[in-house]
Amino acid sequence: MVFSILGKDLRQDFIALMLEEKGHIVKRHKDGESVANCVKDANVVVLPLPVTTDGKTVKGTAVTFDEIFKNINKKSVIFGGNIPVEINLKSPTSIIDYYKSEKLKAKNAYLTAEASVALAIMGSKKALRDCKILITGFGRIAKCVAYLLKPFCGDVTVALRSRKDMALADALDFKTIDISGLDSLKDFDIVINTVPARILENIITTVKDDGYVLELASAPYGFSPETAKENNIKFEIASSLPGKYSPESAGKEILACILSYLKL
C-alpha cells in the first residue's frame, strides 16, 4: 500500500519510518517538492494532529488543502487529527478524523500527563514530594496527571465541579475542592490547569512568588497569559506535548489507530 505523509511534526517522521518497516511504500513530502507527486498515487494520505492551525494549510507547512484536494486520487483515504468541518466538507474523497477515537484520546492524555510531570519537575525549585500541587479539572488528562503524580507527591488537590468526579477523586485519596470555592492559589507550589475556560483569571495574581503554573488546556486557557506576564508569574503554555516529548510513542499510537481503521 502507498502512504503519503505530510506535515513536519516529528510524529509524522516516526509514522513514516514504522510504515516502511511494515513493508509499505511511503512518500514523505518535503519543502519545495510537488504536492501532486506526493499524493496522486497514494492509497492513504496521513496528515498531522492537528491538521491545521489556520484552516488553509497543513500545520507546519505551506501546503494548502486546495492543492491536496486538486491532486489527490479520488479513491484515496485521508487521515488527520482534529479536522475542521469546512475541510471535511471540501474533501473530494473519504476523510477520517483519527482523533475521534476514544482509545487514541486516552493514550494521548497519558503521554501528555507524562510530559507534564517532567515540566512540573523542571518548573519548580522544590522536589515533587515537598510540593503542594493543585490540578484543575478531572478529565482524561487531569486523571492521568493525578495518577502519575501520586507516587511522588502526597499533597495533590483536585479542583472540579462534578460531584461524580469529586467522589472518584476522593476515593483515589486526592484532596478535593469545588472550583467555585477556589479563591486563592497562594497555598500551592505548582498549579496545573486542564480546563479551557478562564477559571483562574481572577485569582492568578495570588500565585506565590516561587510558584509555577502549567497550562495544559487549549485556548482561551485558564487565565490570561498577559496578566501572568505583567505580574511576573512563572508559567508555561504547554501544547502538543506528546509530539514534543514522546513523538515516537505518540506516532505509534496514531499509526495503530489508522491501521485499525484500514483493518491492516
PDB file of N, CA, C and O in Angstrom, residues 5 15 28 54-55 65 68 95 108 115 119 135 145-146 149 158 164 169 182 186 200 205 230 245 247:
ATOM      1  N   ILE A   5       2.779  10.985   3.480  1.00  0.00           N
ATOM      2  CA  ILE A   5       2.846  11.598   4.813  1.00  0.00           C
ATOM      3  C   ILE A   5       3.172  13.075   4.662  1.00  0.00           C
ATOM      4  O   ILE A   5       4.223  13.437   4.129  1.00  0.00           O
ATOM      5  N   ILE A  15       5.845   7.867  12.059  1.00  0.00           N
ATOM      6  CA  ILE A  15       4.801   7.124  11.346  1.00  0.00           C
ATOM      7  C   ILE A  15       5.348   6.624  10.014  1.00  0.00           C
ATOM      8  O   ILE A  15       5.149   5.463   9.635  1.00  0.00           O
ATOM      9  N   ARG A  28       7.199  10.804   1.618  1.00  0.00           N
ATOM     10  CA  ARG A  28       7.276  11.842   2.655  1.00  0.00           C
ATOM     11  C   ARG A  28       7.469  13.195   1.985  1.00  0.00           C
ATOM     12  O   ARG A  28       8.484  13.443   1.330  1.00  0.00           O
ATOM     13  N   ASP A  54      -4.549  27.253  10.748  1.00  0.00           N
ATOM     14  CA  ASP A  54      -5.108  28.430  10.084  1.00  0.00           C
ATOM     15  C   ASP A  54      -6.301  28.114   9.182  1.00  0.00           C
ATOM     16  O   ASP A  54      -6.889  29.010   8.580  1.00  0.00           O
ATOM     17  N   GLY A  55      -6.638  26.825   9.071  1.00  0.00           N
ATOM     18  CA  GLY A  55      -7.782  26.434   8.254  1.00  0.00           C
ATOM     19  C   GLY A  55      -7.506  26.365   6.765  1.00  0.00           C
ATOM     20  O   GLY A  55      -8.382  25.995   5.986  1.00  0.00           O
ATOM     21  N   PHE A  65      -4.754  22.867   1.527  1.00  0.00           N
ATOM     22  CA  PHE A  65      -5.705  21.769   1.333  1.00  0.00           C
ATOM     23  C   PHE A  65      -6.248  21.780  -0.095  1.00  0.00           C
ATOM     24  O   PHE A  65      -6.559  20.722  -0.645  1.00  0.00           O
ATOM     25  N   ILE A  68      -3.921  19.711  -2.113  1.00  0.00           N
ATOM     26  CA  ILE A  68      -4.104  18.279  -1.849  1.00  0.00           C
ATOM     27  C   ILE A  68      -5.350  17.774  -2.557  1.00  0.00           C
ATOM     28  O   ILE A  68      -5.324  16.766  -3.269  1.00  0.00           O
ATOM     29  N   ILE A  95     -12.477  11.152   4.110  1.00  0.00           N
ATOM     30  CA  ILE A  95     -11.575  11.784   5.070  1.00  0.00           C
ATOM     31  C   ILE A  95     -11.992  11.380   6.479  1.00  0.00           C
ATOM     32  O   ILE A  95     -13.161  11.484   6.846  1.00  0.00           O
ATOM     33  N   ASN A 108      -3.201   9.486  24.240  1.00  0.00           N
ATOM     34  CA  ASN A 108      -2.599  10.811  24.103  1.00  0.00           C
ATOM     35  C   ASN A 108      -2.622  11.559  25.433  1.00  0.00           C
ATOM     36  O   ASN A 108      -1.695  12.297  25.770  1.00  0.00           O
ATOM     37  N   ALA A 115       4.549  13.983  30.100  1.00  0.00           N
ATOM     38  CA  ALA A 115       5.368  15.158  29.785  1.00  0.00           C
ATOM     39  C   ALA A 115       5.126  16.272  30.795  1.00  0.00           C
ATOM     40  O   ALA A 115       6.057  16.999  31.169  1.00  0.00           O
ATOM     41  N   LEU A 119       7.712  18.568  33.076  1.00  0.00           N
ATOM     42  CA  LEU A 119       7.710  20.036  33.096  1.00  0.00           C
ATOM     43  C   LEU A 119       7.535  20.570  34.509  1.00  0.00           C
ATOM     44  O   LEU A 119       8.145  21.581  34.880  1.00  0.00           O
ATOM     45  N   ILE A 135      -4.462  20.566  40.798  1.00  0.00           N
ATOM     46  CA  ILE A 135      -4.877  20.213  39.435  1.00  0.00           C
ATOM     47  C   ILE A 135      -6.300  20.687  39.248  1.00  0.00           C
ATOM     48  O   ILE A 135      -7.180  20.334  40.042  1.00  0.00           O
ATOM     49  N   VAL A 145      -2.599  12.888  34.975  1.00  0.00           N
ATOM     50  CA  VAL A 145      -1.624  13.690  35.716  1.00  0.00           C
ATOM     51  C   VAL A 145      -1.665  13.321  37.200  1.00  0.00           C
ATOM     52  O   VAL A 145      -0.620  13.095  37.836  1.00  0.00           O
ATOM     53  N   ALA A 146      -2.858  13.266  37.756  1.00  0.00           N
ATOM     54  CA  ALA A 146      -3.011  12.922  39.167  1.00  0.00           C
ATOM     55  C   ALA A 146      -2.443  11.532  39.456  1.00  0.00           C
ATOM     56  O   ALA A 146      -1.743  11.315  40.457  1.00  0.00           O
ATOM     57  N   LEU A 149       1.378  11.657  39.378  1.00  0.00           N
ATOM     58  CA  LEU A 149       1.965  12.448  40.461  1.00  0.00           C
ATOM     59  C   LEU A 149       1.878  11.739  41.813  1.00  0.00           C
ATOM     60  O   LEU A 149       2.712  11.972  42.690  1.00  0.00           O
ATOM     61  N   VAL A 158      -7.386  18.320  43.838  1.00  0.00           N
ATOM     62  CA  VAL A 158      -8.082  18.420  42.560  1.00  0.00           C
ATOM     63  C   VAL A 158      -9.264  19.373  42.721  1.00  0.00           C
ATOM     64  O   VAL A 158     -10.106  19.176  43.603  1.00  0.00           O
ATOM     65  N   LYS A 164     -19.804  13.592  40.766  1.00  0.00           N
ATOM     66  CA  LYS A 164     -19.388  12.228  40.434  1.00  0.00           C
ATOM     67  C   LYS A 164     -17.869  12.134  40.392  1.00  0.00           C
ATOM     68  O   LYS A 164     -17.264  11.205  40.969  1.00  0.00           O
ATOM     69  N   ALA A 169     -12.295  11.190  42.753  1.00  0.00           N
ATOM     70  CA  ALA A 169     -11.021  11.755  43.205  1.00  0.00           C
ATOM     71  C   ALA A 169     -10.817  11.499  44.698  1.00  0.00           C
ATOM     72  O   ALA A 169      -9.715  11.166  45.146  1.00  0.00           O
ATOM     73  N   LEU A 182     -12.734  27.981  44.913  1.00  0.00           N
ATOM     74  CA  LEU A 182     -11.291  28.233  44.793  1.00  0.00           C
ATOM     75  C   LEU A 182     -11.065  29.745  44.705  1.00  0.00           C
ATOM     76  O   LEU A 182     -11.301  30.358  43.667  1.00  0.00           O
ATOM     77  N   LYS A 186      -2.393  30.784  46.626  1.00  0.00           N
ATOM     78  CA  LYS A 186      -1.187  31.056  47.421  1.00  0.00           C
ATOM     79  C   LYS A 186      -0.661  29.852  48.188  1.00  0.00           C
ATOM     80  O   LYS A 186       0.511  29.831  48.595  1.00  0.00           O
ATOM     81  N   LEU A 200      -9.267  30.644  36.361  1.00  0.00           N
ATOM     82  CA  LEU A 200      -8.242  31.175  37.275  1.00  0.00           C
ATOM     83  C   LEU A 200      -7.997  32.669  37.064  1.00  0.00           C
ATOM     84  O   LEU A 200      -7.140  33.247  37.730  1.00  0.00           O
ATOM     85  N   THR A 205      -3.201  36.141  40.109  1.00  0.00           N
ATOM     86  CA  THR A 205      -2.215  37.012  40.765  1.00  0.00           C
ATOM     87  C   THR A 205      -1.918  36.584  42.198  1.00  0.00           C
ATOM     88  O   THR A 205      -1.030  37.152  42.843  1.00  0.00           O
ATOM     89  N   GLU A 230       2.555  40.202  33.250  1.00  0.00           N
ATOM     90  CA  GLU A 230       2.591  41.509  33.921  1.00  0.00           C
ATOM     91  C   GLU A 230       2.872  41.382  35.409  1.00  0.00           C
ATOM     92  O   GLU A 230       3.444  42.287  36.023  1.00  0.00           O
ATOM     93  N   TYR A 245       7.652  15.662  23.307  1.00  0.00           N
ATOM     94  CA  TYR A 245       8.389  14.894  24.312  1.00  0.00           C
ATOM     95  C   TYR A 245       8.410  13.386  24.064  1.00  0.00           C
ATOM     96  O   TYR A 245       9.313  12.704  24.554  1.00  0.00           O
ATOM     97  N   PRO A 247       7.489  11.769  20.654  1.00  0.00           N
ATOM     98  CA  PRO A 247       6.941  11.659  19.294  1.00  0.00           C
ATOM     99  C   PRO A 247       6.898  10.238  18.754  1.00  0.00           C
ATOM    100  O   PRO A 247       5.994   9.898  17.984  1.00  0.00           O
TER     101      PRO A 247
END
